[in-house]
mmCIF file of C-alpha atoms and ligand atoms in Angstrom:
data_model
loop_
_atom_site.group_PDB
_atom_site.id
_atom_site.type_symbol
_atom_site.label_atom_id
_atom_site.label_comp_id
_atom_site.label_asym_id
_atom_site.label_seq_id
_atom_site.Cartn_x
_atom_site.Cartn_y
_atom_site.Cartn_z
ATOM 1 C CA MET A 1192 165.667 146.315 107.824
ATOM 2 C CA THR A 1193 168.951 147.369 109.423
ATOM 3 C CA VAL A 1194 168.663 150.140 112.031
ATOM 4 C CA ARG A 1195 171.635 152.423 111.676
ATOM 5 C CA TRP A 1196 172.448 154.235 114.934
ATOM 6 C CA GLY A 1197 174.165 157.481 115.616
ATOM 7 C CA LEU A 1198 175.451 158.124 119.151
ATOM 8 C CA ILE A 1199 174.974 161.636 120.487
ATOM 9 C CA GLY A 1200 177.518 161.907 123.241
ATOM 10 C CA ALA A 1201 180.852 160.193 123.805
ATOM 11 C CA SER A 1202 179.666 158.928 127.196
ATOM 12 C CA THR A 1203 180.596 156.327 129.803
ATOM 13 C CA ILE A 1204 177.163 154.669 129.735
ATOM 14 C CA ALA A 1205 177.347 154.110 125.986
ATOM 15 C CA ARG A 1206 180.839 152.667 126.295
ATOM 16 C CA GLN A 1207 179.941 150.427 129.221
ATOM 17 C CA PHE A 1208 176.514 149.171 128.249
ATOM 18 C CA VAL A 1209 174.621 150.630 125.327
ATOM 19 C CA ILE A 1210 177.065 150.086 122.463
ATOM 20 C CA ASN A 1211 177.067 146.429 123.330
ATOM 21 C CA ALA A 1212 173.288 146.347 123.641
ATOM 22 C CA ILE A 1213 172.836 147.929 120.185
ATOM 23 C CA ARG A 1214 175.297 145.472 118.653
ATOM 24 C CA ALA A 1215 173.567 142.555 120.288
ATOM 25 C CA GLN A 1216 170.489 143.189 118.117
ATOM 26 C CA PRO A 1217 170.214 141.495 114.773
ATOM 27 C CA ASN A 1218 170.040 144.016 111.953
ATOM 28 C CA SER A 1219 171.595 146.924 113.718
ATOM 29 C CA GLU A 1220 174.809 148.864 113.455
ATOM 30 C CA ILE A 1221 176.412 151.911 114.981
ATOM 31 C CA THR A 1222 177.558 154.120 112.093
ATOM 32 C CA ALA A 1223 178.531 157.408 113.813
ATOM 33 C CA VAL A 1224 179.351 159.138 117.102
ATOM 34 C CA MET A 1225 179.161 162.791 117.947
ATOM 35 C CA SER A 1226 181.200 164.531 120.616
ATOM 36 C CA SER A 1227 181.496 168.268 121.078
ATOM 37 C CA SER A 1228 185.275 167.767 120.822
ATOM 38 C CA PRO A 1229 186.601 166.505 117.433
ATOM 39 C CA GLU A 1230 189.552 164.809 119.262
ATOM 40 C CA ARG A 1231 187.296 163.026 121.714
ATOM 41 C CA ALA A 1232 185.004 161.968 118.875
ATOM 42 C CA ALA A 1233 187.861 160.488 116.943
ATOM 43 C CA ALA A 1234 189.348 158.701 119.942
ATOM 44 C CA TYR A 1235 185.995 157.316 121.035
ATOM 45 C CA ALA A 1236 185.163 156.118 117.491
ATOM 46 C CA LYS A 1237 188.516 154.381 117.280
ATOM 47 C CA GLU A 1238 188.249 152.797 120.699
ATOM 48 C CA ASN A 1239 184.718 151.505 119.998
ATOM 49 C CA GLY A 1240 185.068 150.568 116.292
ATOM 50 C CA ILE A 1241 182.573 153.230 115.049
ATOM 51 C CA PRO A 1242 183.203 154.202 111.404
ATOM 52 C CA LEU A 1243 182.343 157.905 111.525
ATOM 53 C CA ALA A 1244 183.325 160.550 114.147
ATOM 54 C CA VAL A 1245 181.703 163.995 114.056
ATOM 55 C CA SER A 1246 181.658 167.024 116.283
ATOM 56 C CA THR A 1247 178.380 168.730 115.290
ATOM 57 C CA LEU A 1248 174.754 167.628 115.547
ATOM 58 C CA ASP A 1249 174.115 168.658 111.923
ATOM 59 C CA ALA A 1250 176.878 166.381 110.727
ATOM 60 C CA LEU A 1251 175.528 163.458 112.761
ATOM 61 C CA LEU A 1252 171.916 164.039 111.721
ATOM 62 C CA GLY A 1253 172.962 164.499 108.069
ATOM 63 C CA SER A 1254 174.785 161.108 108.068
ATOM 64 C CA ASP A 1255 173.233 157.755 107.151
ATOM 65 C CA ILE A 1256 171.347 156.957 110.363
ATOM 66 C CA ASP A 1257 167.820 155.944 111.348
ATOM 67 C CA ALA A 1258 167.996 156.370 115.151
ATOM 68 C CA VAL A 1259 169.963 158.272 117.772
ATOM 69 C CA TYR A 1260 170.920 157.390 121.281
ATOM 70 C CA ILE A 1261 171.269 160.547 123.358
ATOM 71 C CA SER A 1262 173.619 160.205 126.365
ATOM 72 C CA THR A 1263 175.058 163.660 126.784
ATOM 73 C CA THR A 1264 174.741 165.643 130.027
ATOM 74 C CA ASN A 1265 171.137 166.358 130.853
ATOM 75 C CA GLU A 1266 170.832 169.970 129.832
ATOM 76 C CA LEU A 1267 171.495 168.964 126.208
ATOM 77 C CA HIS A 1268 168.934 166.220 125.813
ATOM 78 C CA LEU A 1269 166.000 168.481 124.793
ATOM 79 C CA GLU A 1270 167.600 170.409 121.965
ATOM 80 C CA GLN A 1271 169.296 167.250 120.629
ATOM 81 C CA ALA A 1272 166.094 165.272 120.643
ATOM 82 C CA LEU A 1273 164.107 168.072 118.964
ATOM 83 C CA ALA A 1274 166.782 168.325 116.227
ATOM 84 C CA ALA A 1275 166.651 164.525 115.756
ATOM 85 C CA PHE A 1276 162.903 164.570 115.390
ATOM 86 C CA LYS A 1277 163.157 167.336 112.879
ATOM 87 C CA ALA A 1278 165.547 165.122 110.879
ATOM 88 C CA GLY A 1279 163.023 162.239 111.107
ATOM 89 C CA LYS A 1280 165.151 160.006 113.425
ATOM 90 C CA HIS A 1281 163.974 157.724 116.198
ATOM 91 C CA VAL A 1282 165.252 158.733 119.602
ATOM 92 C CA LEU A 1283 166.320 156.653 122.594
ATOM 93 C CA CYS A 1284 167.091 159.327 125.220
ATOM 94 C CA GLU A 1285 168.791 158.996 128.567
ATOM 95 C CA LYS A 1286 167.039 159.976 131.707
ATOM 96 C CA PRO A 1287 166.168 162.554 132.841
ATOM 97 C CA LEU A 1288 164.636 163.547 129.415
ATOM 98 C CA ALA A 1289 165.347 167.243 130.204
ATOM 99 C CA LEU A 1290 165.980 169.535 133.176
ATOM 100 C CA THR A 1291 162.276 170.294 133.722
ATOM 101 C CA SER A 1292 159.057 168.334 133.276
ATOM 102 C CA ALA A 1293 157.819 171.173 131.032
ATOM 103 C CA ASP A 1294 160.769 170.572 128.659
ATOM 104 C CA ALA A 1295 160.172 166.805 128.779
ATOM 105 C CA ARG A 1296 156.544 167.377 127.778
ATOM 106 C CA THR A 1297 157.843 169.624 124.899
ATOM 107 C CA MET A 1298 160.016 166.732 123.747
ATOM 108 C CA VAL A 1299 157.182 164.206 123.814
ATOM 109 C CA ALA A 1300 154.838 166.618 122.021
ATOM 110 C CA ALA A 1301 157.409 167.180 119.228
ATOM 111 C CA LYS A 1302 157.549 163.514 118.229
ATOM 112 C CA ALA A 1303 155.839 162.836 114.917
ATOM 113 C CA ALA A 1304 153.641 159.797 114.335
ATOM 114 C CA GLY A 1305 155.749 156.841 113.182
ATOM 115 C CA ILE A 1306 158.774 158.059 115.085
ATOM 116 C CA VAL A 1307 159.759 156.187 118.269
ATOM 117 C CA LEU A 1308 160.819 157.931 121.502
ATOM 118 C CA GLY A 1309 162.085 155.885 124.399
ATOM 119 C CA THR A 1310 163.464 156.825 127.839
ATOM 120 C CA ASN A 1311 166.376 154.640 128.915
ATOM 121 C CA HIS A 1312 164.967 153.544 132.277
ATOM 122 C CA HIS A 1313 166.929 150.288 132.261
ATOM 123 C CA LEU A 1314 165.517 148.929 135.544
ATOM 124 C CA ARG A 1315 162.163 148.077 133.912
ATOM 125 C CA ASN A 1316 164.108 145.477 131.950
ATOM 126 C CA ALA A 1317 165.497 143.703 134.961
ATOM 127 C CA GLY A 1318 164.134 140.158 135.403
ATOM 128 C CA SER A 1319 163.926 140.862 139.119
ATOM 129 C CA HIS A 1320 161.594 143.838 138.723
ATOM 130 C CA ARG A 1321 159.511 142.113 136.106
ATOM 131 C CA ALA A 1322 159.107 139.093 138.434
ATOM 132 C CA MET A 1323 157.957 141.421 141.214
ATOM 133 C CA ARG A 1324 155.500 143.217 138.960
ATOM 134 C CA GLU A 1325 154.070 139.851 137.816
ATOM 135 C CA ALA A 1326 153.808 138.503 141.340
ATOM 136 C CA ILE A 1327 151.929 141.649 142.483
ATOM 137 C CA ALA A 1328 149.665 141.615 139.470
ATOM 138 C CA ALA A 1329 148.889 137.909 140.084
ATOM 139 C CA GLY A 1330 147.807 138.755 143.639
ATOM 140 C CA ARG A 1331 150.613 136.828 145.336
ATOM 141 C CA ILE A 1332 151.007 139.424 148.128
ATOM 142 C CA GLY A 1333 147.328 140.271 148.294
ATOM 143 C CA LYS A 1334 146.602 143.985 148.353
ATOM 144 C CA PRO A 1335 149.882 146.017 148.138
ATOM 145 C CA ILE A 1336 150.234 148.392 151.134
ATOM 146 C CA ALA A 1337 153.725 149.812 151.203
ATOM 147 C CA ALA A 1338 157.083 149.799 149.286
ATOM 148 C CA ARG A 1339 160.663 150.635 150.207
ATOM 149 C CA VAL A 1340 163.435 151.339 147.704
ATOM 150 C CA PHE A 1341 167.073 151.227 148.829
ATOM 151 C CA HIS A 1342 169.113 152.941 146.153
ATOM 152 C CA SER A 1343 171.900 154.774 147.905
ATOM 153 C CA VAL A 1344 175.220 153.919 146.443
ATOM 154 C CA TYR A 1345 178.774 155.229 146.211
ATOM 155 C CA LEU A 1346 179.310 157.223 143.008
ATOM 156 C CA PRO A 1347 182.339 155.682 141.291
ATOM 157 C CA GLU A 1348 185.324 158.003 141.073
ATOM 158 C CA ASN A 1349 185.248 158.097 137.272
ATOM 159 C CA LEU A 1350 181.685 159.545 137.473
ATOM 160 C CA GLN A 1351 182.521 162.132 140.096
ATOM 161 C CA GLY A 1352 182.310 164.989 137.580
ATOM 162 C CA TRP A 1353 179.265 167.046 136.389
ATOM 163 C CA ARG A 1354 176.845 165.004 138.545
ATOM 164 C CA ILE A 1355 178.284 166.506 141.752
ATOM 165 C CA THR A 1356 179.536 169.909 140.512
ATOM 166 C CA ARG A 1357 177.299 171.302 137.754
ATOM 167 C CA PRO A 1358 173.695 172.214 138.564
ATOM 168 C CA GLU A 1359 173.317 173.743 135.096
ATOM 169 C CA ALA A 1360 174.070 170.322 133.552
ATOM 170 C CA GLY A 1361 171.356 168.664 135.658
ATOM 171 C CA GLY A 1362 173.617 167.282 138.342
ATOM 172 C CA GLY A 1363 172.416 165.998 141.701
ATOM 173 C CA VAL A 1364 171.226 162.666 142.976
ATOM 174 C CA VAL A 1365 167.525 163.388 142.454
ATOM 175 C CA LEU A 1366 167.792 163.870 138.709
ATOM 176 C CA ASP A 1367 170.264 160.994 138.573
ATOM 177 C CA ILE A 1368 168.734 158.292 140.756
ATOM 178 C CA THR A 1369 165.306 159.423 142.069
ATOM 179 C CA VAL A 1370 164.039 159.468 138.477
ATOM 180 C CA HIS A 1371 164.889 155.759 138.243
ATOM 181 C CA ASP A 1372 163.232 154.985 141.592
ATOM 182 C CA ALA A 1373 160.053 156.852 140.612
ATOM 183 C CA ASP A 1374 159.955 154.901 137.386
ATOM 184 C CA THR A 1375 160.653 151.550 138.964
ATOM 185 C CA LEU A 1376 158.025 152.111 141.626
ATOM 186 C CA ARG A 1377 155.452 152.926 138.949
ATOM 187 C CA PHE A 1378 156.492 149.859 136.951
ATOM 188 C CA VAL A 1379 156.580 147.326 139.758
ATOM 189 C CA LEU A 1380 153.437 148.588 141.511
ATOM 190 C CA GLY A 1381 151.499 149.237 138.333
ATOM 191 C CA ASP A 1382 150.405 152.521 139.906
ATOM 192 C CA ASP A 1383 151.165 156.238 139.680
ATOM 193 C CA PRO A 1384 152.419 158.522 142.403
ATOM 194 C CA LEU A 1385 150.121 161.370 143.572
ATOM 195 C CA GLU A 1386 152.452 163.288 145.836
ATOM 196 C CA VAL A 1387 155.891 163.292 147.365
ATOM 197 C CA SER A 1388 157.627 164.654 150.471
ATOM 198 C CA ALA A 1389 161.398 164.733 150.413
ATOM 199 C CA PHE A 1390 164.474 165.672 152.343
ATOM 200 C CA THR A 1391 167.762 166.148 150.571
ATOM 201 C CA GLN A 1392 171.282 166.533 151.899
ATOM 202 C CA ALA A 1393 174.806 167.439 150.870
ATOM 203 C CA ALA A 1394 176.811 164.815 152.686
ATOM 204 C CA GLY A 1395 180.250 165.824 151.542
ATOM 205 C CA MET A 1396 180.587 164.916 147.885
ATOM 206 C CA ALA A 1397 178.378 167.320 145.926
ATOM 207 C CA SER A 1398 179.105 171.068 145.653
ATOM 208 C CA GLY A 1399 177.488 174.104 144.005
ATOM 209 C CA GLY A 1400 174.242 173.714 145.948
ATOM 210 C CA LEU A 1401 173.652 170.148 144.598
ATOM 211 C CA GLU A 1402 172.312 167.315 146.729
ATOM 212 C CA ASP A 1403 174.125 163.986 147.026
ATOM 213 C CA GLY A 1404 171.506 162.238 149.182
ATOM 214 C CA ALA A 1405 167.724 162.155 149.268
ATOM 215 C CA MET A 1406 164.901 160.405 151.144
ATOM 216 C CA CYS A 1407 161.447 160.558 149.610
ATOM 217 C CA ILE A 1408 158.019 159.470 150.762
ATOM 218 C CA TRP A 1409 155.504 158.849 148.025
ATOM 219 C CA ARG A 1410 151.726 158.350 148.000
ATOM 220 C CA PHE A 1411 150.316 156.382 145.110
ATOM 221 C CA THR A 1412 146.787 156.578 143.560
ATOM 222 C CA SER A 1413 145.678 153.245 145.084
ATOM 223 C CA GLY A 1414 146.735 154.405 148.581
ATOM 224 C CA ILE A 1415 150.087 152.599 148.611
ATOM 225 C CA ILE A 1416 152.802 154.596 150.467
ATOM 226 C CA ALA A 1417 156.442 154.185 149.556
ATOM 227 C CA GLN A 1418 159.789 155.440 150.627
ATOM 228 C CA SER A 1419 162.970 155.691 148.547
ATOM 229 C CA HIS A 1420 166.531 156.477 149.557
ATOM 230 C CA GLU A 1421 168.980 157.775 146.898
ATOM 231 C CA GLY A 1422 172.601 158.647 147.532
ATOM 232 C CA PHE A 1423 176.073 159.045 146.112
ATOM 233 C CA THR A 1424 178.080 158.814 149.350
ATOM 234 C CA THR A 1425 177.270 155.458 151.005
ATOM 235 C CA LYS A 1426 179.951 152.895 150.301
ATOM 236 C CA PHE A 1427 178.462 149.921 152.120
ATOM 237 C CA ALA A 1428 174.682 150.256 151.978
ATOM 238 C CA GLY A 1429 173.698 147.708 149.317
ATOM 239 C CA THR A 1430 170.481 148.106 147.287
ATOM 240 C CA GLY A 1431 167.040 146.604 147.499
ATOM 241 C CA PHE A 1432 163.341 146.908 146.800
ATOM 242 C CA GLU A 1433 160.553 145.644 149.024
ATOM 243 C CA VAL A 1434 156.809 145.590 148.566
ATOM 244 C CA HIS A 1435 154.595 144.610 151.479
ATOM 245 C CA GLY A 1436 150.996 143.459 150.958
ATOM 246 C CA SER A 1437 148.097 142.139 152.994
ATOM 247 C CA GLU A 1438 149.006 138.483 152.206
ATOM 248 C CA GLY A 1439 152.735 138.604 151.649
ATOM 249 C CA SER A 1440 155.935 140.537 151.141
ATOM 250 C CA LEU A 1441 158.379 140.674 148.283
ATOM 251 C CA ILE A 1442 161.928 141.292 149.434
ATOM 252 C CA ALA A 1443 164.479 141.929 146.649
ATOM 253 C CA LYS A 1444 168.159 142.450 147.286
ATOM 254 C CA ASP A 1445 170.892 143.896 145.054
ATOM 255 C CA VAL A 1446 168.366 144.776 142.340
ATOM 256 C CA MET A 1447 168.840 148.596 141.925
ATOM 257 C CA THR A 1448 171.775 148.090 139.653
ATOM 258 C CA GLN A 1449 172.789 148.004 135.998
ATOM 259 C CA LYS A 1450 173.543 144.336 136.088
ATOM 260 C CA PRO A 1451 171.112 141.348 135.873
ATOM 261 C CA ILE A 1452 171.816 140.218 139.412
ATOM 262 C CA GLY A 1453 170.138 140.019 142.811
ATOM 263 C CA SER A 1454 167.363 137.913 144.389
ATOM 264 C CA VAL A 1455 163.640 138.196 145.024
ATOM 265 C CA LEU A 1456 162.069 136.478 148.017
ATOM 266 C CA LEU A 1457 158.313 135.982 148.412
ATOM 267 C CA ARG A 1458 157.274 135.577 152.083
ATOM 268 C CA THR A 1459 153.685 134.527 152.862
ATOM 269 C CA ALA A 1460 151.829 132.394 155.402
ATOM 270 C CA LYS A 1461 153.029 129.367 153.380
ATOM 271 C CA GLY A 1462 156.646 130.218 153.967
ATOM 272 C CA GLU A 1463 159.425 131.612 151.827
ATOM 273 C CA GLU A 1464 160.032 131.150 148.130
ATOM 274 C CA GLU A 1465 162.909 132.491 145.990
ATOM 275 C CA LEU A 1466 161.365 133.697 142.735
ATOM 276 C CA SER A 1467 163.280 132.732 139.634
ATOM 277 C CA PHE A 1468 163.718 135.329 136.925
ATOM 278 C CA ASP A 1469 165.631 135.789 133.713
ATOM 279 C CA ARG A 1470 169.159 137.168 133.843
ATOM 280 C CA GLU A 1471 169.248 138.857 130.499
ATOM 281 C CA ASP A 1472 171.331 142.082 130.174
ATOM 282 C CA LEU A 1473 168.976 144.956 131.034
ATOM 283 C CA TYR A 1474 170.213 147.196 128.175
ATOM 284 C CA VAL A 1475 170.059 144.453 125.569
ATOM 285 C CA ARG A 1476 166.407 143.878 126.422
ATOM 286 C CA SER A 1477 165.706 147.659 126.355
ATOM 287 C CA LEU A 1478 167.249 147.837 122.897
ATOM 288 C CA ARG A 1479 165.333 144.847 121.696
ATOM 289 C CA GLN A 1480 162.011 146.464 122.698
ATOM 290 C CA PHE A 1481 163.105 149.701 121.054
ATOM 291 C CA HIS A 1482 163.958 147.900 117.758
ATOM 292 C CA ALA A 1483 160.594 146.112 117.901
ATOM 293 C CA ALA A 1484 158.827 149.435 118.358
ATOM 294 C CA ILE A 1485 160.634 150.794 115.311
ATOM 295 C CA GLY A 1486 159.344 147.762 113.446
ATOM 296 C CA GLY A 1487 155.795 148.624 114.528
ATOM 297 C CA GLU A 1488 155.543 146.084 117.348
ATOM 298 C CA GLY A 1489 154.714 147.390 120.794
ATOM 299 C CA GLN A 1490 156.429 150.221 122.592
ATOM 300 C CA PRO A 1491 159.865 150.892 124.093
ATOM 301 C CA SER A 1492 160.024 149.463 127.612
ATOM 302 C CA ALA A 1493 159.871 153.066 128.936
ATOM 303 C CA THR A 1494 158.186 155.525 126.665
ATOM 304 C CA GLY A 1495 158.598 159.265 126.443
ATOM 305 C CA LYS A 1496 155.498 159.622 128.634
ATOM 306 C CA ASP A 1497 157.127 157.397 131.269
ATOM 307 C CA GLY A 1498 160.102 159.816 131.103
ATOM 308 C CA VAL A 1499 157.753 162.729 131.711
ATOM 309 C CA TRP A 1500 156.330 160.885 134.751
ATOM 310 C CA SER A 1501 159.739 160.157 136.267
ATOM 311 C CA LEU A 1502 160.999 163.697 135.760
ATOM 312 C CA THR A 1503 157.787 165.218 137.102
ATOM 313 C CA SER A 1504 158.179 162.986 140.167
ATOM 314 C CA ALA A 1505 161.814 163.947 140.687
ATOM 315 C CA GLU A 1506 161.059 167.586 140.125
ATOM 316 C CA ALA A 1507 158.312 167.448 142.728
ATOM 317 C CA ALA A 1508 160.764 165.788 145.162
ATOM 318 C CA LEU A 1509 163.232 168.699 144.636
ATOM 319 C CA GLN A 1510 160.454 171.207 145.170
ATOM 320 C CA SER A 1511 159.346 169.435 148.287
ATOM 321 C CA ALA A 1512 162.906 169.426 149.705
ATOM 322 C CA LYS A 1513 163.133 173.142 149.034
ATOM 323 C CA SER A 1514 159.759 174.156 150.402
ATOM 324 C CA GLY A 1515 159.442 171.729 153.285
ATOM 325 C CA ARG A 1516 155.957 170.703 152.028
ATOM 326 C CA SER A 1517 154.559 167.718 150.249
ATOM 327 C CA VAL A 1518 154.138 168.407 146.491
ATOM 328 C CA ALA A 1519 151.505 167.050 144.145
ATOM 329 C CA ILE A 1520 152.655 165.075 141.033
ATOM 330 C CA ASP A 1521 150.735 165.679 137.884
ATOM 331 C CA PRO A 1522 152.586 164.901 134.675
ATOM 332 C CA ASN A 1523 150.125 167.028 132.693
ATOM 333 C CA LEU A 1524 150.943 170.112 134.684
ATOM 334 C CA GLY A 1525 154.362 169.441 136.255
ATOM 335 C CA GLY A 1526 154.924 169.262 139.987
ATOM 336 C CA ALA A 1527 152.886 172.364 140.724
ATOM 337 C CA GLY A 1528 152.992 172.156 144.517
HETATM 338 P P1 NDP B 337 179.680 161.012 130.995
HETATM 339 O O1 NDP B 337 180.203 162.015 131.961
HETATM 340 O O2 NDP B 337 180.499 159.788 130.795
HETATM 341 O O3 NDP B 337 179.384 161.661 129.585
HETATM 342 C C1 NDP B 337 178.596 162.822 129.443
HETATM 343 C C2 NDP B 337 179.290 163.793 128.542
HETATM 344 O O4 NDP B 337 180.447 164.226 129.165
HETATM 345 C C3 NDP B 337 179.716 163.245 127.221
HETATM 346 O O5 NDP B 337 178.682 163.363 126.253
HETATM 347 C C4 NDP B 337 180.995 163.969 126.881
HETATM 348 O O6 NDP B 337 180.706 165.024 126.009
HETATM 349 C C5 NDP B 337 181.473 164.455 128.181
HETATM 350 N N1 NDP B 337 182.673 163.706 128.526
HETATM 351 C C6 NDP B 337 182.795 162.387 128.732
HETATM 352 N N2 NDP B 337 184.067 162.067 129.056
HETATM 353 C C7 NDP B 337 184.783 163.236 128.987
HETATM 354 C C8 NDP B 337 186.097 163.563 129.219
HETATM 355 N N3 NDP B 337 186.994 162.630 129.526
HETATM 356 N N4 NDP B 337 186.495 164.850 129.081
HETATM 357 C C9 NDP B 337 185.579 165.797 128.801
HETATM 358 N N5 NDP B 337 184.273 165.493 128.617
HETATM 359 C C10 NDP B 337 183.884 164.233 128.675
HETATM 360 O O7 NDP B 337 178.210 160.673 131.500
HETATM 361 P P2 NDP B 337 177.450 159.306 131.748
HETATM 362 O O8 NDP B 337 177.682 158.319 130.728
HETATM 363 O O9 NDP B 337 177.626 158.908 133.141
HETATM 364 O O10 NDP B 337 175.914 159.897 131.624
HETATM 365 C C11 NDP B 337 175.395 160.330 130.387
HETATM 366 C C12 NDP B 337 173.902 160.350 130.416
HETATM 367 O O11 NDP B 337 173.455 159.061 130.616
HETATM 368 C C13 NDP B 337 173.241 161.196 131.502
HETATM 369 O O12 NDP B 337 172.053 161.740 130.998
HETATM 370 C C14 NDP B 337 172.908 160.211 132.575
HETATM 371 O O13 NDP B 337 171.853 160.606 133.362
HETATM 372 C C15 NDP B 337 172.603 158.999 131.784
HETATM 373 N N6 NDP B 337 172.922 157.723 132.455
HETATM 374 C C16 NDP B 337 171.952 156.757 132.431
HETATM 375 C C17 NDP B 337 172.207 155.477 132.977
HETATM 376 C C18 NDP B 337 171.217 154.391 132.836
HETATM 377 O O14 NDP B 337 171.490 153.302 133.255
HETATM 378 N N7 NDP B 337 170.033 154.657 132.269
HETATM 379 C C19 NDP B 337 173.460 155.237 133.625
HETATM 380 C C20 NDP B 337 174.427 156.296 133.566
HETATM 381 C C21 NDP B 337 174.143 157.498 133.004
HETATM 382 P P3 NDP B 337 180.909 164.906 124.422
HETATM 383 O O15 NDP B 337 179.823 163.939 124.006
HETATM 384 O O16 NDP B 337 180.681 166.279 123.942
HETATM 385 O O17 NDP B 337 182.308 164.365 124.216
#
């Protein structure tokens, strides 16, 4: 069966990664793109070889498609996903699923049986993170004790738009990057966060009350504590992910990225070992899992529920930064404080 895709949003992420990932799947095609501007829709369709350009959701959902990829600005994800579900389409939605965890739960609850909802947390598909998860699950670092995520970058100039100026569109580094870090910590550790304490800052790039830097401290169910650093303003920081256990440490460098790069070192009493891992494109793997789920095999690499977890976590971090207190994380209730 061919999966026919409609793109909701003439976005950079679709152009740079996801269009290619959809086309890398056997039996898949992109048949339509929707932009709120008819001119942008037409130009985007032409540039990317997409047959149909439309400028309303009704026109997109009424066209010959089976699945939608939503990569508009964050305040639009909920209503677009709900409309797609109503039209019986599968939904791969960008993170954050919505602006609030309550809205994300509404999205997940609206999905009918037989319809697939995925959250595009690409980092779960990185060979590096999968190798770390497997090493931990196999006991190679003993009992995990603590983790550190280094994910402060410099926001490229072409993306210095709504993320740093528009709170109403879901801007800010926490909804942009902390959601990924919360998800990747859950995935690699195989554990869920219980509470978070966070500081945020405006270090010169973001305006309108938005934050462009954050440091979070997380406590997980098993007792693991973790820290994560997210930023838009650090040009030279590099990225990384470390997990330290009773019998060893995993030290990964350059792995909080969209590309299949980086290294993972395992250090134990026996010495140091570079772990080998596959270098498949993260988005291609994400789309393969999504297609398999449509075919009834398994689940998307990050489900709608995972998207609720990551947004609940990020929301709790924002609440903590505002209140100066640590905030409980409960995806069934939202970060209630
Ligand atoms: P963009 O800013 O490129 O696109 C978002 C929206 O902005 C588009 O839907 C488009 O509206 C509008 N837009 C784009 N270009 C222009 C322009 N030149 N002039 C006017 N409007 C324009 O966003 P991103 O691709 O960076 O992010 C989109 C979503 O994807 C977000 O939810 C983000 O969080 C997520 N994301 C996820 C990543 C991942 O790896 N999982 C990585 C990057 C982003 P319209 O469609 O109406 O034309």
